[in-house]
Short mmCIF file of C-alpha atoms in Angstrom, two decimals:
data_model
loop_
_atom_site.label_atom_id
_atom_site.label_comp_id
_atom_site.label_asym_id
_atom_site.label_seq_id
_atom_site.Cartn_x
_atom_site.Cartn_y
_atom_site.Cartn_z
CA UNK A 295 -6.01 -27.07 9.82
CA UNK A 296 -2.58 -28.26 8.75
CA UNK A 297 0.72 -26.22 9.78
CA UNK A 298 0.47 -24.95 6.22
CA UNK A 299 -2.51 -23.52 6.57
CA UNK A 300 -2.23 -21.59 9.75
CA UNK A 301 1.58 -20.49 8.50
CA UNK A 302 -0.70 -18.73 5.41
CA UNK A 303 -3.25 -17.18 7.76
CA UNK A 304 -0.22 -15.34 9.80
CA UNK A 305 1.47 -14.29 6.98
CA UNK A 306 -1.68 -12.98 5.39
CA UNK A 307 -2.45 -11.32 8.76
CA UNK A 308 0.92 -9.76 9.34
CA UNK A 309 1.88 -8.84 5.83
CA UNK A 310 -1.87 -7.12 5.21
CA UNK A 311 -1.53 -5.40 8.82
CA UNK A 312 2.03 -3.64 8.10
CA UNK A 313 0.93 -2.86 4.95
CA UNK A 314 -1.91 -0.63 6.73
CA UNK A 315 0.86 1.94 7.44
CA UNK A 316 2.92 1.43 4.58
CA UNK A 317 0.81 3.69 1.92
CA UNK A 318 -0.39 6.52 4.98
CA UNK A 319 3.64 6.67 5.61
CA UNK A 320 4.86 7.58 1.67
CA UNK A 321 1.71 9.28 0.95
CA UNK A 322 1.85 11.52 3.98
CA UNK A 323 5.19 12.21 3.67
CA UNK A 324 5.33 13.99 0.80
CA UNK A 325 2.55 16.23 1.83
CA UNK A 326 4.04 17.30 5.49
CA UNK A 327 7.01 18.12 3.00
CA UNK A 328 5.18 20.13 0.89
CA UNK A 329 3.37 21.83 3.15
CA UNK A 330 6.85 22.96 5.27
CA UNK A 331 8.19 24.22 1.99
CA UNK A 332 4.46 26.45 1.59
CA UNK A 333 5.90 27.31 4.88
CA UNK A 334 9.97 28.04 4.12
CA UNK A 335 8.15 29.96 0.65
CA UNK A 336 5.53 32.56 2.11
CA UNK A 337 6.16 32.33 6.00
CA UNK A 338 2.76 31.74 6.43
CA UNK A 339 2.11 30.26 10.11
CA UNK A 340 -0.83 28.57 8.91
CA UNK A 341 1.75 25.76 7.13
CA UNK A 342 4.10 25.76 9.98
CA UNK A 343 1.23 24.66 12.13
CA UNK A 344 -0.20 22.30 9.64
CA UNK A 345 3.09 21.02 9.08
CA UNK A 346 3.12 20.27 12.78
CA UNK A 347 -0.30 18.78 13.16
CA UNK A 348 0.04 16.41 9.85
CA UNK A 349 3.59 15.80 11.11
CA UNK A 350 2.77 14.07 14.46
CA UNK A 351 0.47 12.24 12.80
CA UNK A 352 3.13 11.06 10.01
CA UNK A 353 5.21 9.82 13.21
CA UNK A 354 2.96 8.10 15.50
CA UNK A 355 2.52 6.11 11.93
CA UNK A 356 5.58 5.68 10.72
CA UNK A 357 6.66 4.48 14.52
CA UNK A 358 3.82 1.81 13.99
CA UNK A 359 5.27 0.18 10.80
CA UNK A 360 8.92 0.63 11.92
CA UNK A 361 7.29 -1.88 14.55
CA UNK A 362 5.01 -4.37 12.56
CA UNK A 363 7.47 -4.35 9.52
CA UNK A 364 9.99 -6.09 12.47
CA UNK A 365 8.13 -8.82 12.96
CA UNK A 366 7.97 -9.83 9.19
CA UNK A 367 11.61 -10.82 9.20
CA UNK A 368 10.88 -13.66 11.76
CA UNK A 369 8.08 -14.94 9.67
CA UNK A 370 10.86 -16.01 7.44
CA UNK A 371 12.62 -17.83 9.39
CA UNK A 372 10.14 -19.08 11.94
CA UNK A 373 7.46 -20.67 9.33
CA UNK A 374 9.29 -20.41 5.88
CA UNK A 375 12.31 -21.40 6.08
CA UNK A 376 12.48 -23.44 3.17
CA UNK A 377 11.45 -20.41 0.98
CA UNK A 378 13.78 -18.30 2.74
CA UNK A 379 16.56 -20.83 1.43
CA UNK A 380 15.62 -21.00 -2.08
CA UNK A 381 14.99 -16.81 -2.63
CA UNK A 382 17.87 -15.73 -0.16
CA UNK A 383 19.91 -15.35 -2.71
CA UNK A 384 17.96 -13.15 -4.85
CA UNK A 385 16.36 -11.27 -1.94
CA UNK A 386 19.74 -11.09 -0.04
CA UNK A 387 20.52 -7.48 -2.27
CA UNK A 388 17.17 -5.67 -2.57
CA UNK A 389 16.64 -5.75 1.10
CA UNK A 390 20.14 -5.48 2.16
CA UNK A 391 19.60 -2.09 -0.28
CA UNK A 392 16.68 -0.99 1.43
CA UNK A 393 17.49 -1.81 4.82
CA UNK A 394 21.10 0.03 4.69
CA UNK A 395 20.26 2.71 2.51
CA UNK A 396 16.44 3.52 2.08
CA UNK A 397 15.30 2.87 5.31
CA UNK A 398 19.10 4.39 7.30
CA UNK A 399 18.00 7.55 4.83
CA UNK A 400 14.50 7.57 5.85
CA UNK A 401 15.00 6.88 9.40
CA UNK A 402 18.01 9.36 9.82
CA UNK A 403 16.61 12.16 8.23
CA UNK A 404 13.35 12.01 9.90
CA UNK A 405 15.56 11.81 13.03
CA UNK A 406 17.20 15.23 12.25
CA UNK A 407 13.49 16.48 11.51
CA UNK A 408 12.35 15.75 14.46
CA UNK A 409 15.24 17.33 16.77
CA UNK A 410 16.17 19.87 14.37
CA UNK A 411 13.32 22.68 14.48
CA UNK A 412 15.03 25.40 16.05
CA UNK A 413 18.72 24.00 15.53
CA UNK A 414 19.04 23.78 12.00
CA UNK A 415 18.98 26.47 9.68
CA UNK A 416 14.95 26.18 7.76
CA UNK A 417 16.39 25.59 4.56
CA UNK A 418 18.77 22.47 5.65
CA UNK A 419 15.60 21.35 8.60
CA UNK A 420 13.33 21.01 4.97
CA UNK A 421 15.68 19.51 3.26
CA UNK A 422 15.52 16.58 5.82
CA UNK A 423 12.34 15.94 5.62
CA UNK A 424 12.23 15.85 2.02
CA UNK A 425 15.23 13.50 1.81
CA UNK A 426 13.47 10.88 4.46
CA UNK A 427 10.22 11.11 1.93
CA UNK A 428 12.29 10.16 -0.91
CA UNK A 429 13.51 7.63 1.42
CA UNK A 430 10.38 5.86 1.70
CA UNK A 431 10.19 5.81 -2.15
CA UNK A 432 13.08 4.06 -2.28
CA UNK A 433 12.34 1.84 0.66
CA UNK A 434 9.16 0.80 -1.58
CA UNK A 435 11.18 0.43 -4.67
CA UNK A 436 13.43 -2.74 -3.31
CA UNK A 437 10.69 -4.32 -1.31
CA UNK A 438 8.33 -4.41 -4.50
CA UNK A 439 11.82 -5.69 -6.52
CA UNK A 440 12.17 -8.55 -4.17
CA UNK A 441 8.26 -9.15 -4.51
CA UNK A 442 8.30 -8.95 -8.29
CA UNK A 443 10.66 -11.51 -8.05
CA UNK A 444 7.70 -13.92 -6.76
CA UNK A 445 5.44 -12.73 -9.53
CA UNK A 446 7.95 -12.95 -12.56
CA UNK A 447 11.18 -15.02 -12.00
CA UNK A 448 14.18 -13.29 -13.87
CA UNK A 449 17.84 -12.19 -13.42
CA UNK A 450 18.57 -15.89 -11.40
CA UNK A 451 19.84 -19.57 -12.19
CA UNK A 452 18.64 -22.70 -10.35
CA UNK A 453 21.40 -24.41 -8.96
CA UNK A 454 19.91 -27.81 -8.84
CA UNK A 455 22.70 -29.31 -6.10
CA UNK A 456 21.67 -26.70 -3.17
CA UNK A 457 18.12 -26.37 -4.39
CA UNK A 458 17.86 -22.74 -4.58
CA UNK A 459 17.69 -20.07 -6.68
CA UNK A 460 20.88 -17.87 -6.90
CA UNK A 461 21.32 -13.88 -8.56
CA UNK A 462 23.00 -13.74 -11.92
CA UNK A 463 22.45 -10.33 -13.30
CA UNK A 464 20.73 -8.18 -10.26
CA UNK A 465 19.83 -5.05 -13.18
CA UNK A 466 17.44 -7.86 -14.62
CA UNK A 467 15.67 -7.84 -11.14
CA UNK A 468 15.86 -4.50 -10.67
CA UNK A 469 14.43 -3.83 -13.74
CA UNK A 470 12.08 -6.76 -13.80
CA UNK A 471 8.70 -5.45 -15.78
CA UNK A 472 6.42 -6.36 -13.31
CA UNK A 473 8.29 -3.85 -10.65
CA UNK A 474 7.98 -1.24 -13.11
CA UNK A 475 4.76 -1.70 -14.00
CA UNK A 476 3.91 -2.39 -10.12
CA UNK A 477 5.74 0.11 -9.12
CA UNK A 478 4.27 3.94 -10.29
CA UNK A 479 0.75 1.88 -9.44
CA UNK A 480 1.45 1.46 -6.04
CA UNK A 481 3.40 5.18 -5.40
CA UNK A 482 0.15 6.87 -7.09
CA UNK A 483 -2.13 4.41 -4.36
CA UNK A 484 0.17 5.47 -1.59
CA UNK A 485 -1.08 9.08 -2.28
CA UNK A 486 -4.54 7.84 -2.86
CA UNK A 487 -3.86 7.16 0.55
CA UNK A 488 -2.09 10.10 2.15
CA UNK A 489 -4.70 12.86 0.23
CA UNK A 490 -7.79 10.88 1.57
CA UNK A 491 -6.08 11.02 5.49
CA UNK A 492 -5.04 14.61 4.78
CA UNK A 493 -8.83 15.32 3.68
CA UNK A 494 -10.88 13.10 5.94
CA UNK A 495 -9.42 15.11 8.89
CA UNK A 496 -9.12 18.60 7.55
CA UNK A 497 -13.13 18.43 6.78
CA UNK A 498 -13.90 16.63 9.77
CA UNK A 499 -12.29 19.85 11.84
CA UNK A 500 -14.02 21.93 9.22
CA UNK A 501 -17.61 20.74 9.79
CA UNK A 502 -17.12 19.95 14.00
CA UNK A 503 -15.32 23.40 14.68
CA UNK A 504 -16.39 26.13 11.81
CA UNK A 505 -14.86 28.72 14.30
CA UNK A 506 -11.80 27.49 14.52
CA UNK A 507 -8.84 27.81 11.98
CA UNK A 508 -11.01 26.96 8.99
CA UNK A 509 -8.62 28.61 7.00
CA UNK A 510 -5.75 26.10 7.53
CA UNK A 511 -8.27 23.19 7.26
CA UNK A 512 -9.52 24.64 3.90
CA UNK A 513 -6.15 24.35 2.58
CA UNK A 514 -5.22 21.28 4.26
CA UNK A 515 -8.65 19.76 2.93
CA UNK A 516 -8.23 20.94 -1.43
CA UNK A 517 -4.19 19.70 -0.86
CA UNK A 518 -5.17 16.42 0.24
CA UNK A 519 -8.74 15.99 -1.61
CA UNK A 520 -6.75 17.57 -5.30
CA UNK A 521 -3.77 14.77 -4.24
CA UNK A 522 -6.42 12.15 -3.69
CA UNK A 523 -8.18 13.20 -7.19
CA UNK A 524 -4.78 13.45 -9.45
CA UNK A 525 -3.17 10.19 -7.69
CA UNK A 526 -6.70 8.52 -8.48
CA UNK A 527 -6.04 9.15 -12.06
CA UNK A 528 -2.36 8.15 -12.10
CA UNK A 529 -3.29 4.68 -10.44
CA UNK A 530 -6.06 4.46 -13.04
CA UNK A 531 -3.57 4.58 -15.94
CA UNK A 532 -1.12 2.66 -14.21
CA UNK A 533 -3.01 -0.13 -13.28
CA UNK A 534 -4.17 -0.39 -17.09
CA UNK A 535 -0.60 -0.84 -17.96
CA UNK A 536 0.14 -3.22 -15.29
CA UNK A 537 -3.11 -5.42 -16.20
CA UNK A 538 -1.07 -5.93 -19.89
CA UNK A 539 2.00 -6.81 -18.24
CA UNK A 540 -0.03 -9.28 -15.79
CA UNK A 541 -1.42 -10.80 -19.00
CA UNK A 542 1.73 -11.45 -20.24
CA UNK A 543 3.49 -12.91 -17.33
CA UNK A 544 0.91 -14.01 -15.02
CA UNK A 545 -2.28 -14.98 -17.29
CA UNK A 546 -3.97 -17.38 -14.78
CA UNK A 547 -4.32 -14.72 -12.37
CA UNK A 548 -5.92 -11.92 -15.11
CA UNK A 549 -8.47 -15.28 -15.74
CA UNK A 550 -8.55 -15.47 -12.20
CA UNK A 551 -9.45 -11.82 -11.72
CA UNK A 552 -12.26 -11.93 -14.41
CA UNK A 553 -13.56 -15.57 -13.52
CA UNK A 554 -12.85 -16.17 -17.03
CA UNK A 555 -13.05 -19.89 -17.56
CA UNK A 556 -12.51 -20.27 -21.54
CA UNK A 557 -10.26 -18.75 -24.01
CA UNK A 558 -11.98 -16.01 -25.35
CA UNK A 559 -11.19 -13.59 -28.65
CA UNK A 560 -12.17 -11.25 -28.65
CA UNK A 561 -12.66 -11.30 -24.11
CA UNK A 562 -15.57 -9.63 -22.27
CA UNK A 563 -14.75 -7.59 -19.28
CA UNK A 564 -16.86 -8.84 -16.36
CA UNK A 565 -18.67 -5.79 -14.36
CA UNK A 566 -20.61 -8.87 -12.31
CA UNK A 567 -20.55 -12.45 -11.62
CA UNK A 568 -22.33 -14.38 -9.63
CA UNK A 569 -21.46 -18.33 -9.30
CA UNK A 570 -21.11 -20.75 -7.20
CA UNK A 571 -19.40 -20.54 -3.84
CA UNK A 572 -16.11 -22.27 -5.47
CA UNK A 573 -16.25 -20.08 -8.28
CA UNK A 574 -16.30 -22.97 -10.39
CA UNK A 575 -19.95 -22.03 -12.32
CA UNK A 576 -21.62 -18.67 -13.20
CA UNK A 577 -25.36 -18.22 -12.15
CA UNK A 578 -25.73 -14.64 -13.92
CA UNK A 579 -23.37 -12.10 -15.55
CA UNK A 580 -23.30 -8.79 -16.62
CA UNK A 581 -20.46 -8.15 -19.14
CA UNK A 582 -18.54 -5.17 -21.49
CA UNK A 583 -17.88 -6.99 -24.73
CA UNK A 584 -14.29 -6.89 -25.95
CA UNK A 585 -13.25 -4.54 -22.69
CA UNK A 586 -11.08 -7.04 -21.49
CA UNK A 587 -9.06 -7.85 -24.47
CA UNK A 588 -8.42 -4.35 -24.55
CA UNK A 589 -7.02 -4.10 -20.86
CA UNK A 590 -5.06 -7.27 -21.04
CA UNK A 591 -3.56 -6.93 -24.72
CA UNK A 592 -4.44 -3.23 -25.64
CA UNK A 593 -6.55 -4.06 -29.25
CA UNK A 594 -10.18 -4.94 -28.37
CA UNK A 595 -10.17 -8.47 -30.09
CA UNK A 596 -7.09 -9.83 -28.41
CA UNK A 597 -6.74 -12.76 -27.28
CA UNK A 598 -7.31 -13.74 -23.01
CA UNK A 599 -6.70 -17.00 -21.97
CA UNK A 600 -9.39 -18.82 -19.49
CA UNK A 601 -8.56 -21.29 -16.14
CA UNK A 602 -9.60 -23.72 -18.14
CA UNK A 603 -7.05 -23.54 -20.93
CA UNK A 604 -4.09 -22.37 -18.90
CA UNK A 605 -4.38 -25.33 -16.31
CA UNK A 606 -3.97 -28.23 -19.20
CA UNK A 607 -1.57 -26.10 -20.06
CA UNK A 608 0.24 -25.95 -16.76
CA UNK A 609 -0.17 -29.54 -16.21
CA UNK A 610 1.75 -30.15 -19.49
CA UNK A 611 4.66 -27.83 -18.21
CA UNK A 612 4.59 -28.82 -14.22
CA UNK A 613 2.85 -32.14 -14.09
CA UNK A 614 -0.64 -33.15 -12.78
CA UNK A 615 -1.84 -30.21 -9.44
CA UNK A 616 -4.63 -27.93 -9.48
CA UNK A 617 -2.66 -24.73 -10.88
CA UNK A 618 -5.31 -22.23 -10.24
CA UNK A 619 -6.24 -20.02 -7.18
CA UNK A 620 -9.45 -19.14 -5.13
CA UNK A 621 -11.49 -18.05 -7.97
CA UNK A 622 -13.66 -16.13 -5.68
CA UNK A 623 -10.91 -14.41 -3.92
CA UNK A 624 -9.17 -13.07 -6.96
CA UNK A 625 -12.46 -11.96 -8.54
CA UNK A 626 -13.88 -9.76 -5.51
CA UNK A 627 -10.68 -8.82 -4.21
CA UNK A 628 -10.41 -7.08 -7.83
CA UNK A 629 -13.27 -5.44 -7.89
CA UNK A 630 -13.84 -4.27 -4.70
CA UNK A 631 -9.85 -2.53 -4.99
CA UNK A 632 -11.13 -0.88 -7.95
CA UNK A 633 -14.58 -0.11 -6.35
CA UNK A 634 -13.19 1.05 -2.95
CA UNK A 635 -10.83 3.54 -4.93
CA UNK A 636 -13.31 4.95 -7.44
CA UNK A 637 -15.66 5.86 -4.22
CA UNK A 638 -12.70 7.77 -2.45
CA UNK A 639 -11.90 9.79 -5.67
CA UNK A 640 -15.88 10.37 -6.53
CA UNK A 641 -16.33 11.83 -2.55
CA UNK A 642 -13.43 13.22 -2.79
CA UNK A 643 -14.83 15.29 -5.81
CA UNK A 644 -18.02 16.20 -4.27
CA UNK A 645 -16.42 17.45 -1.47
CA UNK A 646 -14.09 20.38 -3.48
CA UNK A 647 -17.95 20.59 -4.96
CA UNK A 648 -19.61 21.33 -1.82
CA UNK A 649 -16.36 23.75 -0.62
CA UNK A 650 -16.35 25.84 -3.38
CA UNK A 651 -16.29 29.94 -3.46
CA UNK A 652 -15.08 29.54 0.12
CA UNK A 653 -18.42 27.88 1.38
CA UNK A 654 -18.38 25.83 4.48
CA UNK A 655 -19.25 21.98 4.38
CA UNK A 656 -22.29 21.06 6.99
CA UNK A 657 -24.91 17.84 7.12
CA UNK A 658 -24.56 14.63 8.43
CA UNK A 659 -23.63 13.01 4.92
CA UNK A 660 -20.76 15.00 5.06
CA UNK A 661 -19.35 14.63 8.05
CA UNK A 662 -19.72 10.95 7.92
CA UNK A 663 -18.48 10.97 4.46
CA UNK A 664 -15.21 12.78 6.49
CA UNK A 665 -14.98 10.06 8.69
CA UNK A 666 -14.94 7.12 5.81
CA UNK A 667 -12.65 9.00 3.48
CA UNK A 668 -9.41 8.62 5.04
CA UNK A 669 -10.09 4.42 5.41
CA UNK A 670 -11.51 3.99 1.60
CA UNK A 671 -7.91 4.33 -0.43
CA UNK A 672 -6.20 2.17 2.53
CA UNK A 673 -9.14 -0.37 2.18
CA UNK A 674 -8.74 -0.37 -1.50
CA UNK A 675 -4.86 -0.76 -1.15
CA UNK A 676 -5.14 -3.54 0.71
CA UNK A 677 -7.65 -5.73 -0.80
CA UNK A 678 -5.28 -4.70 -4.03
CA UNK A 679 -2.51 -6.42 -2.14
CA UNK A 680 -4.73 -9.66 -1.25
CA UNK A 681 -5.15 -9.60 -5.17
CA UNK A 682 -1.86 -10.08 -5.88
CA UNK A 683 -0.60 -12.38 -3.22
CA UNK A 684 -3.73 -14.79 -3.59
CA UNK A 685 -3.89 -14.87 -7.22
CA UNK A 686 -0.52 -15.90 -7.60
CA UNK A 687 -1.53 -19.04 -5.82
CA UNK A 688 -0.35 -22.09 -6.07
CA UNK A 689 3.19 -20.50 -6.64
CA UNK A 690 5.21 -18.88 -3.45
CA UNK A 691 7.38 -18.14 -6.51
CA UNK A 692 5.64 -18.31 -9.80
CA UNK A 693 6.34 -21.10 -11.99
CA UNK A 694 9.74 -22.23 -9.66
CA UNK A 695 8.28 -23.04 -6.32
CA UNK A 696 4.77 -23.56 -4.67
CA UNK A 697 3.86 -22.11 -1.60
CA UNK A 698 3.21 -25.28 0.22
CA UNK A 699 7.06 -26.33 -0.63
CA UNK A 700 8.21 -23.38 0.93
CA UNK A 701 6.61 -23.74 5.10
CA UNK A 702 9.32 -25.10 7.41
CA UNK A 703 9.45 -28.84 7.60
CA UNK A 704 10.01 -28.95 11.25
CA UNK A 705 7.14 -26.47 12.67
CA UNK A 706 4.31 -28.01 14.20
CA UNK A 707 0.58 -27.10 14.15
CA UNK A 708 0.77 -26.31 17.78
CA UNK A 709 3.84 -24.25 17.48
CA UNK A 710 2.46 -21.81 14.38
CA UNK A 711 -1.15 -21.46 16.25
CA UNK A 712 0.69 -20.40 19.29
CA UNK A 713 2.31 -17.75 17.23
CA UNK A 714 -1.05 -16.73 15.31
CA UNK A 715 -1.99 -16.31 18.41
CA UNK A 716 0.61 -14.43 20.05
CA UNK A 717 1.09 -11.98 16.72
CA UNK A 718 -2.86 -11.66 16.41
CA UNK A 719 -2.89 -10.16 20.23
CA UNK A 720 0.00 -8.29 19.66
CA UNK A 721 -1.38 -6.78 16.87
CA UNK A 722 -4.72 -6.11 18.65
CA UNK A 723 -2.96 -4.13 21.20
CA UNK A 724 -0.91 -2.37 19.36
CA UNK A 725 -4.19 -1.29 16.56
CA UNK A 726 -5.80 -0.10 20.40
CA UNK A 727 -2.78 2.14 20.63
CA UNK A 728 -2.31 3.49 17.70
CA UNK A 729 -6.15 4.55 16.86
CA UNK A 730 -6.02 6.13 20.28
CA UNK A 731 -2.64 7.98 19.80
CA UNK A 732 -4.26 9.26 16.47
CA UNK A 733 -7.99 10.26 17.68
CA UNK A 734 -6.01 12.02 20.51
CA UNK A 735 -3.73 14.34 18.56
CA UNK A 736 -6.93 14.19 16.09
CA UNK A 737 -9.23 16.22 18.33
CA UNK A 738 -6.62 18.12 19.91
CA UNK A 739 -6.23 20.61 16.25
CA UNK A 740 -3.51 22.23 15.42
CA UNK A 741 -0.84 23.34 17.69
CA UNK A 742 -0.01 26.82 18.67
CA UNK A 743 3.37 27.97 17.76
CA UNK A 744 6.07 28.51 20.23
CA UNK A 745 8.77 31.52 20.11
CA UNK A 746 11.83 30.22 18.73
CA UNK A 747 14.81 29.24 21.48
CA UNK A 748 17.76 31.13 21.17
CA UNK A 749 20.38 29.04 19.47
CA UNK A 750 23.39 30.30 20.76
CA UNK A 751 22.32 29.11 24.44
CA UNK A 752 24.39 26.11 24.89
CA UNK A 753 21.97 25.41 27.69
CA UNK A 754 18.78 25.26 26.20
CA UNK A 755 17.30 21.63 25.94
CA UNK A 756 17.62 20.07 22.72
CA UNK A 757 14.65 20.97 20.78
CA UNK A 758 12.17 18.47 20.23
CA UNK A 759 8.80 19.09 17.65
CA UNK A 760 6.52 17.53 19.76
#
């Protein structure tokens, strides 16, 4: 493999390996929050000490993308450095934003969470960790900007002297319609997320300890599995609206995502296809008529251009290149983001089934069904962000700049494999740690609450949650 090549694989391993903690971090979040403000409201101990449990877990999380999200800024510079020079520009505000404001808010607040149970007043102690969730929201707001960006060029000129792109009107990027069609989608996964982790582990406690606070677990498991079912929906209807908007902008990579290789009016909607291993021919089908003219257009005999079409059609507007991306890719990445979802949200239901009129969960279906539940959404989030990185292939920047334009023309084979190598260790370790962290604070339930300190003793330690 060319330096090229291996630059892709890293990126595609680090970006897809941050991104593990990204949607557990916002989705999580806002659930520790609400279930310290059940807490503030009734005075019930059973939040405080769910508060605590999910909390910890939150952490050792959020301490694990603080980490991997790091190393993503050297991949800039260390294997893309010509990309870094044409978008740094653009990207220069939205992550200037998010690293001085979202992530300062996030990270400072959670700071004054974490020390602050016993020294601040309840009221102002849940108000922090409320403002670092709405931190994260933002955090994801100017990252996706920066990424919409790559999907749909706007708000820039091309100054043709330095070769780069440079900002003109930063609202335009900010308000770019692929971020805000990207954007509710991927906040409505992210609790997808966070309800399935709440869930899994609630019900795993439920059905491996019966005698032991089932009554916290109970309402730890309907918060997360109700979040799980409701955020389901939202990224449902969301994801319709952002298939129109990929139509418009992006129509090779709707083609792409359907395997659609000619025009069609009105456009079938692909449930299964089986082709060759290039993607290139079908061997069987099994179609919805019209269903896809209806998701990429909205009337059911609209129009959906196919590869075949849109690549004479590129060629005309960028010269001769093969303009489309791994067919296969795009198509099972797809379906397997939409499959992977639709299985968390169905167990999900037949879980508040099984619980209902306070009856207790048992079987081995169920508990294994416990297990899988918090890794579905996550699964299904990330093959959702393959999707939409792969299909958007050959571009590093659609329409403006392929990806193989953008690798640094100095690194070496040698030099990115060492990396690869280096980062795919790393990362090893580090997954060792963190599973371990999490099965140990897992097991250990939730924590027993401690008398407050006094907080007029100037010599009391500084409080610490955990």
């Amino acid at each position: 493999m060319e330096a090229l090549d291996i630059a892709r694989w890293q990126f595609g391993i680090v970006t897809v390996y941050h991104f593990f903690f990204v949607p557990v971090t916002i989705g999580l979040s806002f659930l520790v929050a609400g279930l310290q403000t059940a807490w503030w409201r009734t005075g019930n101990e059973k939040y405080l000490r769910l508060t605590k449990f999910f909390g910890k877990l939150f952490l050792i999380n959020f301490a694990m993308g603080v980490a991997t999200g790091i190393v993503q800024e050297f991949q800039f510079g260390m294997n893309w450095s010509d990309y870094s020079r044409f978008v740094g520009d653009i990207f220069g505000a939205p992550l200037a934003i998010e690293g001085l404001l979202a992530f300062f808010l996030e990270s400072t607040f959670l700071g004054l969470w974490i020390f602050g149970w016993d020294r601040l007043k309840p009221g102002l102690h849940l108000a922090t960790i409320w403002i670092a969730a709405i931190g994260t929201i933002l955090s994801a707001y100017f990252i996706l900007a920066a990424n919409s960006f790559m999907q749909n060029p706007v708000g820039y000129t091309f100054n043709a002297a330095k070769g780069r792109a440079e900002l003109t009107d930063f609202g335009a990027v900010l308000t770019n319609k692929v971020l805000l069609s990207t954007f509710p989608h991927q906040i409505f996964a992210c609790f997808m997320v966070g309800g399935a982790f709440m869930a899994g582990i609630a019900m795993w406690h439920i059905i491996r300890n019966p005698d032991r606070d089932v009554d916290a677990f109970r309402t730890a498991f309907r918060l997360g599995a109700v979040t799980l079912l409701v955020a389901g929906i939202g990224t449902t209807i969301s994801g319709d609206f952002q298939g129109k908007v990929m139509t418009e902008v992006q129509p090779m990579k709707m083609a792409a995502a359907e395997g659609l290789y000619t025009t069609s009016q009105p456009a079938p909607f692909s449930l299964l296809t089986l082709g060759t291993l290039d993607g290139s021919k079908e061997v069987y089908k099994l179609e919805v008529p019209r269903l896809l003219s209806f998701l990429g257009t909205g009337t059911f005999d609209g129009e959906v251009k196919g590869i075949d079409s849109l690549q004479a059609e590129y060629e005309q507007t960028y010269g001769p290149g093969d303009y489309s991306p791994n067919i296969p890719v795009a198509y099972w990445t797809f379906r397997l983001m939409m499959t992977v979802g639709g299985i968390a949200a169905a167990a999900a239901l037949w879980m508040l089934w099984a619980t209902r009129r306070d009856r207790l969960p048992k079987g081995k279906w169920m508990l294994r069904t416990a297990i899988v539940l918090p890794l579905l959404p996550l699964v299904g989030n990330s093959f959702g962000w393959i999707f939409t990185e792969m299909a958007r292939q050959p571009w590093a920047v659609f329409g403006l700049m392929p990806t193989a334009a953008g690798v640094s023309p100095g690194t070496t084979t040698a030099e990115v494999l060492t990396s690869l190598i280096g980062f795919t260790l790393l990362y090893g370790v580090l997954a060792v740690i963190e599973v371990k962290l999490l099965l140990t604070y897992i097991r250990a339930g939730l924590p027993s609450i401690a008398p407050a300190p006094d907080p007029d003793d100037a010599d009391a330690p500084l409080a610490f949650a955990y």
